[in-house]
PDB file of C-alpha atoms in Angstrom:
ATOM      1  CA  MET A   1      -4.362  -0.259   3.560  1.00 48.00           C
ATOM      2  CA  THR A   2      -5.715   2.880   5.227  1.00 49.00           C
ATOM      3  CA  ASN A   3      -3.836   5.030   7.724  1.00 50.00           C
ATOM      4  CA  THR A   4      -6.550   6.599   9.876  1.00 47.00           C
ATOM      5  CA  ASN A   5      -4.202   8.257  12.376  1.00 62.00           C
ATOM      6  CA  GLN A   6      -2.575  10.634   9.908  1.00 68.00           C
ATOM      7  CA  LYS A   7      -3.920  14.152   9.402  1.00 87.00           C
ATOM      8  CA  SER A   8      -1.433  15.049   6.683  1.00 95.00           C
ATOM      9  CA  TRP A   9       1.232  13.378   4.583  1.00 95.00           C
ATOM     10  CA  ARG A  10       3.930  15.140   6.597  1.00 92.00           C
ATOM     11  CA  ASP A  11       2.866  13.181   9.681  1.00 92.00           C
ATOM     12  CA  PHE A  12       4.340  10.001   8.191  1.00 92.00           C
ATOM     13  CA  ASP A  13       7.662   8.697   9.508  1.00 88.00           C
ATOM     14  CA  ARG A  14       8.912   7.347   6.204  1.00 88.00           C
ATOM     15  CA  SER A  15      11.864   5.237   7.340  1.00 84.00           C
ATOM     16  CA  GLU A  16      11.310   4.130  10.948  1.00 85.00           C
ATOM     17  CA  GLY A  17       9.500   1.126  12.386  1.00 88.00           C
ATOM     18  CA  TYR A  18      10.286  -1.410   9.669  1.00 96.00           C
ATOM     19  CA  ARG A  19      11.375  -4.842  10.876  1.00 96.00           C
ATOM     20  CA  HIS A  20      11.469  -6.958   7.716  1.00 97.00           C
ATOM     21  CA  ILE A  21      12.696  -4.535   5.041  1.00 98.00           C
ATOM     22  CA  GLU A  22      14.928  -1.477   4.910  1.00 97.00           C
ATOM     23  CA  VAL A  23      13.291   1.688   3.557  1.00 97.00           C
ATOM     24  CA  LEU A  24      15.586   4.475   2.351  1.00 97.00           C
ATOM     25  CA  PRO A  25      13.752   7.688   1.385  1.00 97.00           C
ATOM     26  CA  GLN A  26      15.800   9.445  -1.266  1.00 94.00           C
ATOM     27  CA  ASN A  27      14.678  12.967  -0.342  1.00 95.00           C
ATOM     28  CA  GLY A  28      12.128  14.845   1.745  1.00 94.00           C
ATOM     29  CA  ALA A  29       9.316  14.642  -0.781  1.00 97.00           C
ATOM     30  CA  VAL A  30       8.916  11.434  -2.742  1.00 98.00           C
ATOM     31  CA  ALA A  31      10.409   7.995  -3.525  1.00 98.00           C
ATOM     32  CA  ALA A  32      12.288   5.437  -1.456  1.00 98.00           C
ATOM     33  CA  GLU A  33      14.516   2.479  -2.193  1.00 98.00           C
ATOM     34  CA  ILE A  34      13.509  -0.770  -0.511  1.00 98.00           C
ATOM     35  CA  ARG A  35      16.111  -3.362   0.417  1.00 98.00           C
ATOM     36  CA  GLY A  36      15.669  -6.858   1.749  1.00 97.00           C
ATOM     37  CA  ALA A  37      12.889  -8.097  -0.557  1.00 98.00           C
ATOM     38  CA  ASP A  38      13.350 -10.621  -3.379  1.00 98.00           C
ATOM     39  CA  LEU A  39      10.459 -10.084  -5.791  1.00 99.00           C
ATOM     40  CA  THR A  40      11.150 -13.346  -7.622  1.00 98.00           C
ATOM     41  CA  LYS A  41       9.952 -15.283  -4.575  1.00 97.00           C
ATOM     42  CA  PRO A  42       6.611 -15.304  -2.730  1.00 95.00           C
ATOM     43  CA  LEU A  43       6.493 -12.439  -0.248  1.00 95.00           C
ATOM     44  CA  PRO A  44       5.572 -13.360   3.349  1.00 96.00           C
ATOM     45  CA  ASP A  45       2.591 -11.437   4.673  1.00 97.00           C
ATOM     46  CA  GLU A  46       4.702  -9.463   7.123  1.00 97.00           C
ATOM     47  CA  VAL A  47       7.047  -8.338   4.329  1.00 98.00           C
ATOM     48  CA  TRP A  48       4.188  -7.395   2.025  1.00 98.00           C
ATOM     49  CA  SER A  49       2.517  -5.418   4.816  1.00 97.00           C
ATOM     50  CA  GLU A  50       5.639  -3.299   5.216  1.00 98.00           C
ATOM     51  CA  ILE A  51       6.023  -2.831   1.454  1.00 98.00           C
ATOM     52  CA  GLU A  52       2.422  -1.655   1.318  1.00 97.00           C
ATOM     53  CA  ARG A  53       3.073   0.812   4.130  1.00 97.00           C
ATOM     54  CA  ALA A  54       6.218   2.100   2.414  1.00 98.00           C
ATOM     55  CA  PHE A  55       4.254   2.588  -0.801  1.00 98.00           C
ATOM     56  CA  ALA A  56       1.562   4.605   0.975  1.00 97.00           C
ATOM     57  CA  GLU A  57       4.123   6.817   2.687  1.00 96.00           C
ATOM     58  CA  ASN A  58       6.595   7.324  -0.171  1.00 98.00           C
ATOM     59  CA  LEU A  59       4.324   7.149  -3.270  1.00 98.00           C
ATOM     60  CA  VAL A  60       7.190   5.694  -5.288  1.00 99.00           C
ATOM     61  CA  ILE A  61       9.158   2.632  -4.203  1.00 99.00           C
ATOM     62  CA  TYR A  62      11.900   0.801  -6.060  1.00 99.00           C
ATOM     63  CA  PHE A  63      13.907  -2.382  -5.669  1.00 99.00           C
ATOM     64  CA  ARG A  64      17.385  -2.717  -7.196  1.00 99.00           C
ATOM     65  CA  ASP A  65      19.040  -5.765  -8.781  1.00 98.00           C
ATOM     66  CA  GLN A  66      15.988  -8.018  -9.061  1.00 98.00           C
ATOM     67  CA  LYS A  67      17.822 -10.713 -11.017  1.00 97.00           C
ATOM     68  CA  GLY A  68      15.616 -13.286 -12.735  1.00 97.00           C
ATOM     69  CA  PHE A  69      12.499 -11.103 -12.423  1.00 99.00           C
ATOM     70  CA  SER A  70      10.225 -12.664 -15.047  1.00 99.00           C
ATOM     71  CA  ARG A  71       7.092 -11.344 -16.698  1.00 99.00           C
ATOM     72  CA  GLU A  72       5.107 -13.741 -14.551  1.00 98.00           C
ATOM     73  CA  ASP A  73       6.789 -12.243 -11.475  1.00 99.00           C
ATOM     74  CA  HIS A  74       6.012  -8.771 -12.785  1.00 99.00           C
ATOM     75  CA  ILE A  75       2.312  -9.509 -13.233  1.00 99.00           C
ATOM     76  CA  ALA A  76       2.032 -11.250  -9.855  1.00 98.00           C
ATOM     77  CA  PHE A  77       3.759  -8.387  -8.021  1.00 98.00           C
ATOM     78  CA  ALA A  78       1.683  -5.701  -9.742  1.00 98.00           C
ATOM     79  CA  GLN A  79      -1.521  -7.522  -8.835  1.00 98.00           C
ATOM     80  CA  ARG A  80      -0.688  -7.062  -5.167  1.00 97.00           C
ATOM     81  CA  PHE A  81      -1.469  -3.365  -5.702  1.00 97.00           C
ATOM     82  CA  GLY A  82      -4.844  -3.886  -7.382  1.00 97.00           C
ATOM     83  CA  PRO A  83      -6.685  -5.379 -10.377  1.00 98.00           C
ATOM     84  CA  LEU A  84      -4.790  -5.311 -13.668  1.00 98.00           C
ATOM     85  CA  GLN A  85      -5.825  -2.646 -16.150  1.00 97.00           C
ATOM     86  CA  LYS A  86      -5.164  -2.694 -19.889  1.00 90.00           C
ATOM     87  CA  ILE A  87      -4.025   0.558 -21.512  1.00 88.00           C
ATOM     88  CA  PRO A  88      -5.352   0.453 -25.088  1.00 83.00           C
ATOM     89  CA  HIS A  89      -3.040   3.077 -26.594  1.00 81.00           C
ATOM     90  CA  ILE A  90       0.263   1.432 -25.541  1.00 87.00           C
ATOM     91  CA  PHE A  91       1.773  -1.616 -27.247  1.00 90.00           C
ATOM     92  CA  SER A  92       1.979  -4.818 -25.195  1.00 94.00           C
ATOM     93  CA  VAL A  93       4.348  -7.778 -25.281  1.00 96.00           C
ATOM     94  CA  ASP A  94       3.309 -10.665 -27.544  1.00 96.00           C
ATOM     95  CA  GLY A  95       1.596 -13.282 -25.408  1.00 97.00           C
ATOM     96  CA  TYR A  96       1.406 -10.919 -22.421  1.00 97.00           C
ATOM     97  CA  PRO A  97      -1.470  -8.484 -22.998  1.00 95.00           C
ATOM     98  CA  ASP A  98      -1.049  -6.994 -19.504  1.00 97.00           C
ATOM     99  CA  VAL A  99       2.652  -6.198 -19.990  1.00 98.00           C
ATOM    100  CA  GLN A 100       3.162  -2.925 -21.848  1.00 96.00           C
ATOM    101  CA  ILE A 101       6.282  -1.874 -23.734  1.00 94.00           C
ATOM    102  CA  VAL A 102       8.261   1.272 -22.919  1.00 93.00           C
ATOM    103  CA  GLU A 103      10.930   1.487 -25.608  1.00 92.00           C
ATOM    104  CA  ARG A 104      13.027   4.134 -27.325  1.00 90.00           C
ATOM    105  CA  LYS A 105      15.518   3.196 -30.025  1.00 90.00           C
ATOM    106  CA  PRO A 106      18.781   5.084 -30.654  1.00 91.00           C
ATOM    107  CA  ASP A 107      17.618   6.534 -33.977  1.00 86.00           C
ATOM    108  CA  ASP A 108      14.113   7.466 -32.829  1.00 78.00           C
ATOM    109  CA  SER A 109      13.440  11.194 -33.134  1.00 67.00           C
ATOM    110  CA  ARG A 110       9.748  11.089 -32.253  1.00 64.00           C
ATOM    111  CA  LEU A 111       8.338  12.724 -29.154  1.00 61.00           C
ATOM    112  CA  VAL A 112       8.499  10.631 -25.998  1.00 59.00           C
ATOM    113  CA  VAL A 113       5.216   9.816 -24.314  1.00 62.00           C
ATOM    114  CA  GLY A 114       5.476  10.934 -20.721  1.00 66.00           C
ATOM    115  CA  GLU A 115       7.590  14.085 -20.958  1.00 73.00           C
ATOM    116  CA  GLY A 116       6.265  16.736 -18.593  1.00 86.00           C
ATOM    117  CA  PHE A 117       4.756  16.117 -15.164  1.00 95.00           C
ATOM    118  CA  HIS A 118       1.460  14.237 -15.364  1.00 96.00           C
ATOM    119  CA  ASN A 119      -0.637  11.344 -14.089  1.00 97.00           C
ATOM    120  CA  ASP A 120      -1.056   8.576 -16.649  1.00 95.00           C
ATOM    121  CA  SER A 121      -4.271   8.322 -18.647  1.00 94.00           C
ATOM    122  CA  THR A 122      -6.466  10.779 -16.756  1.00 96.00           C
ATOM    123  CA  PHE A 123      -8.579  10.867 -19.921  1.00 93.00           C
ATOM    124  CA  MET A 124      -9.917   7.441 -18.859  1.00 94.00           C
ATOM    125  CA  ASP A 125     -13.010   7.059 -16.669  1.00 96.00           C
ATOM    126  CA  THR A 126     -10.888   5.086 -14.206  1.00 97.00           C
ATOM    127  CA  PRO A 127      -7.283   6.319 -14.453  1.00 97.00           C
ATOM    128  CA  PRO A 128      -4.643   3.770 -13.392  1.00 98.00           C
ATOM    129  CA  THR A 129      -4.058   3.546  -9.661  1.00 98.00           C
ATOM    130  CA  SER A 130      -0.478   2.279  -9.905  1.00 98.00           C
ATOM    131  CA  VAL A 131       2.182   1.487 -12.486  1.00 98.00           C
ATOM    132  CA  THR A 132       4.903  -1.124 -11.956  1.00 99.00           C
ATOM    133  CA  MET A 133       8.002  -0.799 -14.154  1.00 99.00           C
ATOM    134  CA  HIS A 134      10.868  -3.233 -14.771  1.00 99.00           C
ATOM    135  CA  ALA A 135      14.099  -1.878 -16.256  1.00 99.00           C
ATOM    136  CA  ILE A 136      15.549  -4.371 -18.729  1.00 98.00           C
ATOM    137  CA  ASN A 137      17.900  -2.290 -20.896  1.00 98.00           C
ATOM    138  CA  VAL A 138      18.793   1.257 -19.865  1.00 97.00           C
ATOM    139  CA  PRO A 139      21.486   3.774 -20.875  1.00 96.00           C
ATOM    140  CA  ASP A 140      24.634   4.185 -18.808  1.00 95.00           C
ATOM    141  CA  TYR A 141      23.423   7.680 -18.002  1.00 94.00           C
ATOM    142  CA  GLY A 142      20.256   9.680 -18.591  1.00 94.00           C
ATOM    143  CA  GLY A 143      16.694   8.471 -18.841  1.00 94.00           C
ATOM    144  CA  ASP A 144      15.770   9.131 -15.214  1.00 97.00           C
ATOM    145  CA  THR A 145      12.134   9.528 -14.196  1.00 97.00           C
ATOM    146  CA  ALA A 146      11.093  12.517 -12.091  1.00 98.00           C
ATOM    147  CA  PHE A 147       8.207  12.412  -9.609  1.00 98.00           C
ATOM    148  CA  ALA A 148       6.141  14.967  -7.670  1.00 98.00           C
ATOM    149  CA  ASN A 149       4.134  14.525  -4.457  1.00 99.00           C
ATOM    150  CA  LEU A 150       0.500  15.614  -4.888  1.00 99.00           C
ATOM    151  CA  TYR A 151      -0.274  15.292  -1.167  1.00 99.00           C
ATOM    152  CA  LEU A 152       2.370  17.906  -0.427  1.00 98.00           C
ATOM    153  CA  ALA A 153       1.171  20.073  -3.293  1.00 99.00           C
ATOM    154  CA  TYR A 154      -2.303  20.166  -1.747  1.00 99.00           C
ATOM    155  CA  GLU A 155      -1.191  20.539   1.872  1.00 98.00           C
ATOM    156  CA  THR A 156       1.051  23.537   1.141  1.00 98.00           C
ATOM    157  CA  LEU A 157      -1.756  25.571  -0.422  1.00 98.00           C
ATOM    158  CA  SER A 158      -3.257  28.271   1.785  1.00 98.00           C
ATOM    159  CA  PRO A 159      -6.496  27.212   3.522  1.00 98.00           C
ATOM    160  CA  PRO A 160      -8.670  29.443   1.281  1.00 99.00           C
ATOM    161  CA  MET A 161      -7.016  28.005  -1.831  1.00 99.00           C
ATOM    162  CA  GLN A 162      -7.580  24.461  -0.536  1.00 98.00           C
ATOM    163  CA  VAL A 163     -11.278  25.221  -0.076  1.00 98.00           C
ATOM    164  CA  PHE A 164     -11.450  26.715  -3.577  1.00 99.00           C
ATOM    165  CA  ALA A 165      -9.605  23.765  -5.146  1.00 99.00           C
ATOM    166  CA  GLU A 166     -12.006  21.303  -3.537  1.00 99.00           C
ATOM    167  CA  THR A 167     -14.884  22.833  -5.528  1.00 99.00           C
ATOM    168  CA  LEU A 168     -13.214  22.360  -8.922  1.00 99.00           C
ATOM    169  CA  ILE A 169     -13.827  19.691 -11.554  1.00 99.00           C
ATOM    170  CA  GLY A 170     -11.179  19.080 -14.201  1.00 99.00           C
ATOM    171  CA  VAL A 171     -12.142  18.182 -17.766  1.00 98.00           C
ATOM    172  CA  ASN A 172      -9.616  15.755 -19.268  1.00 97.00           C
ATOM    173  CA  ASN A 173      -8.992  14.381 -22.745  1.00 93.00           C
ATOM    174  CA  ALA A 174      -6.198  12.834 -24.802  1.00 88.00           C
ATOM    175  CA  SER A 175      -6.298  15.310 -27.674  1.00 82.00           C
ATOM    176  CA  VAL A 176      -2.573  15.974 -27.314  1.00 75.00           C
ATOM    177  CA  LEU A 177      -1.871  12.286 -28.055  1.00 71.00           C
ATOM    178  CA  PHE A 178      -4.399  11.163 -30.624  1.00 65.00           C
ATOM    179  CA  GLY A 179      -7.148  13.748 -30.888  1.00 56.00           C
ATOM    180  CA  ALA A 180      -7.877  16.129 -33.725  1.00 59.00           C
ATOM    181  CA  GLY A 181      -5.105  18.459 -32.537  1.00 58.00           C
ATOM    182  CA  ALA A 182      -2.350  15.834 -32.380  1.00 54.00           C
ATOM    183  CA  ASP A 183       0.221  16.436 -35.099  1.00 51.00           C
ATOM    184  CA  GLN A 184       3.111  14.107 -34.269  1.00 50.00           C
ATOM    185  CA  LYS A 185       3.483  10.404 -33.693  1.00 52.00           C
ATOM    186  CA  ARG A 186       4.883   9.531 -30.308  1.00 49.00           C
ATOM    187  CA  VAL A 187       7.043   6.670 -29.138  1.00 46.00           C
ATOM    188  CA  MET A 188       4.991   3.763 -27.651  1.00 47.00           C
ATOM    189  CA  MET A 189       1.719   4.975 -29.167  1.00 51.00           C
ATOM    190  CA  LYS A 190      -0.760   2.835 -31.088  1.00 52.00           C
ATOM    191  CA  GLU A 191      -3.010   4.294 -33.755  1.00 51.00           C
ATOM    192  CA  MET A 192      -6.216   5.419 -32.052  1.00 47.00           C
ATOM    193  CA  LYS A 193      -9.450   6.924 -33.309  1.00 50.00           C
ATOM    194  CA  THR A 194      -9.556  10.712 -33.174  1.00 47.00           C
ATOM    195  CA  GLU A 195     -12.888  10.697 -31.372  1.00 55.00           C
ATOM    196  CA  GLU A 196     -11.327   8.659 -28.564  1.00 63.00           C
ATOM    197  CA  GLY A 197      -8.693  11.334 -28.073  1.00 62.00           C
ATOM    198  CA  ASP A 198     -11.240  14.139 -27.994  1.00 78.00           C
ATOM    199  CA  ARG A 199     -13.674  12.401 -25.616  1.00 87.00           C
ATOM    200  CA  GLU A 200     -13.909  14.359 -22.362  1.00 95.00           C
ATOM    201  CA  VAL A 201     -13.813  12.861 -18.859  1.00 97.00           C
ATOM    202  CA  GLU A 202     -14.357  14.748 -15.607  1.00 98.00           C
ATOM    203  CA  HIS A 203     -12.379  14.207 -12.385  1.00 99.00           C
ATOM    204  CA  PRO A 204     -12.268  16.232  -9.138  1.00 99.00           C
ATOM    205  CA  ILE A 205      -9.245  18.505  -8.774  1.00 99.00           C
ATOM    206  CA  VAL A 206      -8.942  17.427  -5.119  1.00 99.00           C
ATOM    207  CA  CYS A 207      -9.452  13.751  -4.297  1.00 99.00           C
ATOM    208  CA  VAL A 208      -9.407  11.634  -1.148  1.00 98.00           C
ATOM    209  CA  HIS A 209      -6.990   8.746  -1.526  1.00 98.00           C
ATOM    210  CA  PRO A 210      -8.437   5.337  -0.555  1.00 96.00           C
ATOM    211  CA  ARG A 211      -5.063   4.095   0.680  1.00 95.00           C
ATOM    212  CA  THR A 212      -4.415   6.879   3.173  1.00 96.00           C
ATOM    213  CA  GLY A 213      -7.638   8.842   3.546  1.00 96.00           C
ATOM    214  CA  LEU A 214      -5.645  12.002   2.753  1.00 98.00           C
ATOM    215  CA  LYS A 215      -6.439  14.717   0.224  1.00 98.00           C
ATOM    216  CA  HIS A 216      -4.294  15.234  -2.877  1.00 99.00           C
ATOM    217  CA  LEU A 217      -4.429  17.291  -6.044  1.00 99.00           C
ATOM    218  CA  PHE A 218      -5.422  15.518  -9.249  1.00 99.00           C
ATOM    219  CA  LEU A 219      -4.723  17.454 -12.422  1.00 99.00           C
ATOM    220  CA  ASN A 220      -1.923  17.742 -14.941  1.00 98.00           C
ATOM    221  CA  PRO A 221      -0.883  19.947 -17.870  1.00 95.00           C
ATOM    222  CA  VAL A 222      -0.997  17.098 -20.393  1.00 92.00           C
ATOM    223  CA  TYR A 223      -4.590  15.865 -20.119  1.00 94.00           C
ATOM    224  CA  THR A 224      -6.495  18.339 -17.905  1.00 97.00           C
ATOM    225  CA  ARG A 225      -7.647  20.771 -20.568  1.00 96.00           C
ATOM    226  CA  ARG A 226     -10.057  23.028 -18.704  1.00 98.00           C
ATOM    227  CA  LEU A 227     -12.210  23.452 -15.586  1.00 99.00           C
ATOM    228  CA  LYS A 228     -15.912  22.714 -15.630  1.00 99.00           C
ATOM    229  CA  GLY A 229     -18.013  25.880 -15.569  1.00 99.00           C
ATOM    230  CA  PHE A 230     -15.098  28.283 -16.141  1.00 99.00           C
ATOM    231  CA  SER A 231     -14.190  30.282 -19.233  1.00 98.00           C
ATOM    232  CA  GLU A 232     -11.174  29.295 -21.305  1.00 97.00           C
ATOM    233  CA  LYS A 233      -9.139  32.202 -19.917  1.00 98.00           C
ATOM    234  CA  GLU A 234     -10.140  31.485 -16.321  1.00 99.00           C
ATOM    235  CA  SER A 235      -9.376  27.785 -16.728  1.00 99.00           C
ATOM    236  CA  ARG A 236      -5.978  28.487 -18.230  1.00 98.00           C
ATOM    237  CA  LEU A 237      -4.904  30.845 -15.454  1.00 99.00           C
ATOM    238  CA  ILE A 238      -6.127  28.612 -12.630  1.00 99.00           C
ATOM    239  CA  LEU A 239      -4.639  25.448 -14.119  1.00 99.00           C
ATOM    240  CA  GLU A 240      -1.333  27.199 -14.782  1.00 98.00           C
ATOM    241  CA  PHE A 241      -1.153  28.177 -11.125  1.00 99.00           C
ATOM    242  CA  PHE A 242      -1.784  24.641  -9.875  1.00 99.00           C
ATOM    243  CA  ASN A 243       0.551  22.975 -12.382  1.00 98.00           C
ATOM    244  CA  SER A 244       3.342  25.431 -11.600  1.00 98.00           C
ATOM    245  CA  HIS A 245       2.812  24.853  -7.883  1.00 98.00           C
ATOM    246  CA  ILE A 246       2.970  21.055  -8.281  1.00 98.00           C
ATOM    247  CA  ALA A 247       6.288  21.289 -10.139  1.00 96.00           C
ATOM    248  CA  SER A 248       7.976  23.135  -7.243  1.00 97.00           C
ATOM    249  CA  MET A 249      11.345  21.553  -6.525  1.00 97.00           C
ATOM    250  CA  ALA A 250      10.405  20.987  -2.872  1.00 97.00           C
ATOM    251  CA  PHE A 251       7.764  18.452  -3.922  1.00 98.00           C
ATOM    252  CA  THR A 252       9.865  16.538  -6.461  1.00 98.00           C
ATOM    253  CA  GLY A 253      12.562  13.921  -6.797  1.00 97.00           C
ATOM    254  CA  ARG A 254      13.993  11.695  -9.503  1.00 96.00           C
ATOM    255  CA  VAL A 255      15.002   8.065  -9.751  1.00 98.00           C
ATOM    256  CA  ARG A 256      17.899   6.780 -11.805  1.00 97.00           C
ATOM    257  CA  TRP A 257      17.240   3.479 -13.511  1.00 98.00           C
ATOM    258  CA  SER A 258      19.612   0.522 -13.594  1.00 98.00           C
ATOM    259  CA  LYS A 259      19.159  -2.910 -15.104  1.00 98.00           C
ATOM    260  CA  GLY A 260      16.982  -5.064 -12.859  1.00 98.00           C
ATOM    261  CA  THR A 261      15.303  -2.164 -11.052  1.00 99.00           C
ATOM    262  CA  VAL A 262      11.601  -2.698 -10.308  1.00 99.00           C
ATOM    263  CA  LEU A 263       9.680   0.465  -9.456  1.00 99.00           C
ATOM    264  CA  VAL A 264       6.052   1.166  -8.514  1.00 99.00           C
ATOM    265  CA  TRP A 265       4.439   4.587  -8.489  1.00 99.00           C
ATOM    266  CA  ASP A 266       1.097   5.765  -7.173  1.00 99.00           C
ATOM    267  CA  ASN A 267      -0.550   7.220 -10.274  1.00 99.00           C
ATOM    268  CA  TRP A 268      -3.169   9.155  -8.303  1.00 99.00           C
ATOM    269  CA  ALA A 269      -1.078  10.937  -5.657  1.00 99.00           C
ATOM    270  CA  ALA A 270       2.143  11.347  -7.652  1.00 99.00           C
ATOM    271  CA  HIS A 271       3.063  13.002 -10.913  1.00 98.00           C
ATOM    272  CA  HIS A 272       5.852  11.577 -13.034  1.00 98.00           C
ATOM    273  CA  SER A 273       7.843  12.779 -16.011  1.00 96.00           C
ATOM    274  CA  ALA A 274      10.119  10.971 -18.419  1.00 93.00           C
ATOM    275  CA  ILE A 275      13.450  12.712 -19.046  1.00 92.00           C
ATOM    276  CA  ALA A 276      14.594  12.130 -22.637  1.00 87.00           C
ATOM    277  CA  ASP A 277      18.244  13.109 -22.150  1.00 92.00           C
ATOM    278  CA  TYR A 278      19.853  10.054 -23.746  1.00 90.00           C
ATOM    279  CA  PRO A 279      20.074  10.736 -27.521  1.00 89.00           C
ATOM    280  CA  GLY A 280      21.498   7.853 -29.511  1.00 93.00           C
ATOM    281  CA  LYS A 281      20.976   5.391 -26.645  1.00 94.00           C
ATOM    282  CA  TYR A 282      18.633   2.413 -26.355  1.00 95.00           C
ATOM    283  CA  ARG A 283      16.140   2.157 -23.496  1.00 95.00           C
ATOM    284  CA  TYR A 284      13.669  -0.676 -22.876  1.00 96.00           C
ATOM    285  CA  LEU A 285      11.405  -1.186 -19.872  1.00 97.00           C
ATOM    286  CA  GLU A 286       8.192  -3.110 -19.324  1.00 98.00           C
ATOM    287  CA  ARG A 287       5.206  -1.956 -17.293  1.00 98.00           C
ATOM    288  CA  VAL A 288       2.088  -3.433 -15.748  1.00 98.00           C
ATOM    289  CA  THR A 289      -0.812  -1.187 -14.783  1.00 98.00           C
ATOM    290  CA  THR A 290      -3.498  -1.565 -12.126  1.00 98.00           C
ATOM    291  CA  GLY A 291      -6.772   0.312 -11.914  1.00 97.00           C
ATOM    292  CA  GLY A 292     -10.483   0.082 -12.560  1.00 93.00           C
ATOM    293  CA  VAL A 293     -11.431   2.292  -9.596  1.00 94.00           C
ATOM    294  CA  LYS A 294     -13.107   5.708  -9.749  1.00 96.00           C
ATOM    295  CA  LEU A 295     -11.615   8.688  -7.968  1.00 98.00           C
ATOM    296  CA  THR A 296     -13.449  10.147  -4.982  1.00 97.00           C
ATOM    297  CA  GLY A 297     -13.719  13.897  -4.531  1.00 97.00           C
ATOM    298  CA  VAL A 298     -14.124  15.801  -1.288  1.00 95.00           C
ATOM    299  CA  HIS A 299     -17.785  16.719  -1.876  1.00 84.00           C
TER     300      HIS A 299
END
């Protein structure tokens, strides 16, 4: 789906014009609840078309109380957003290699993968395009996920800063997870070779999204380690500016999980962050990832 009539993300009318579903944006920046769709049944084309539009406009969409939502349903729904993509460093469900496990046990004191705003797996040549999550067992409180809108983050930069950002190339790696500098095991993580963690991958700092044709920032403090062609000090200062800008409250929102919630986020145009504020509680979700597409820069 491509919206050719929009010049900026703020041109979208995020809740009007839907006939087959109800779309409820939860704030002025990111995420909307969708009502009127049963994901355990085949979706008529007209319903799917509106879901796809809501996803493009809100970056994060979620459906409450999806009773009976099976792993087969999960895979089928995720595939509507693109080809499935395996994530080698996350454990998967036995018999379901495309369904990854997101679990934290009450007595687990290890670091949580996903704390801090980031895009998933930007150390890969083709970072995931979307992630679909199904909440199966969640705490009574805590464990929300926060999101940030990377269209807005780009569009609110001054014109000279936008031009500057469009020239930048970010150098990404997974050293914080399983490279030579990693010093702690993290929840969800498989053992990986150190050289895989230290392998560097380049992505443009400003990309053009294939779904909307709009520009968005693409960097994060977890995996984007430096800028191509810049000194370490220059890279650090520039990246700190962009990452601080992205985390501005005006661009963010958070979603509270409940059992049976199914949520999809755009991994290119949205940041997300786990919030590990549920000590002594059990939390179990399953995720399916889509991807296999290279990012496109402005130049």
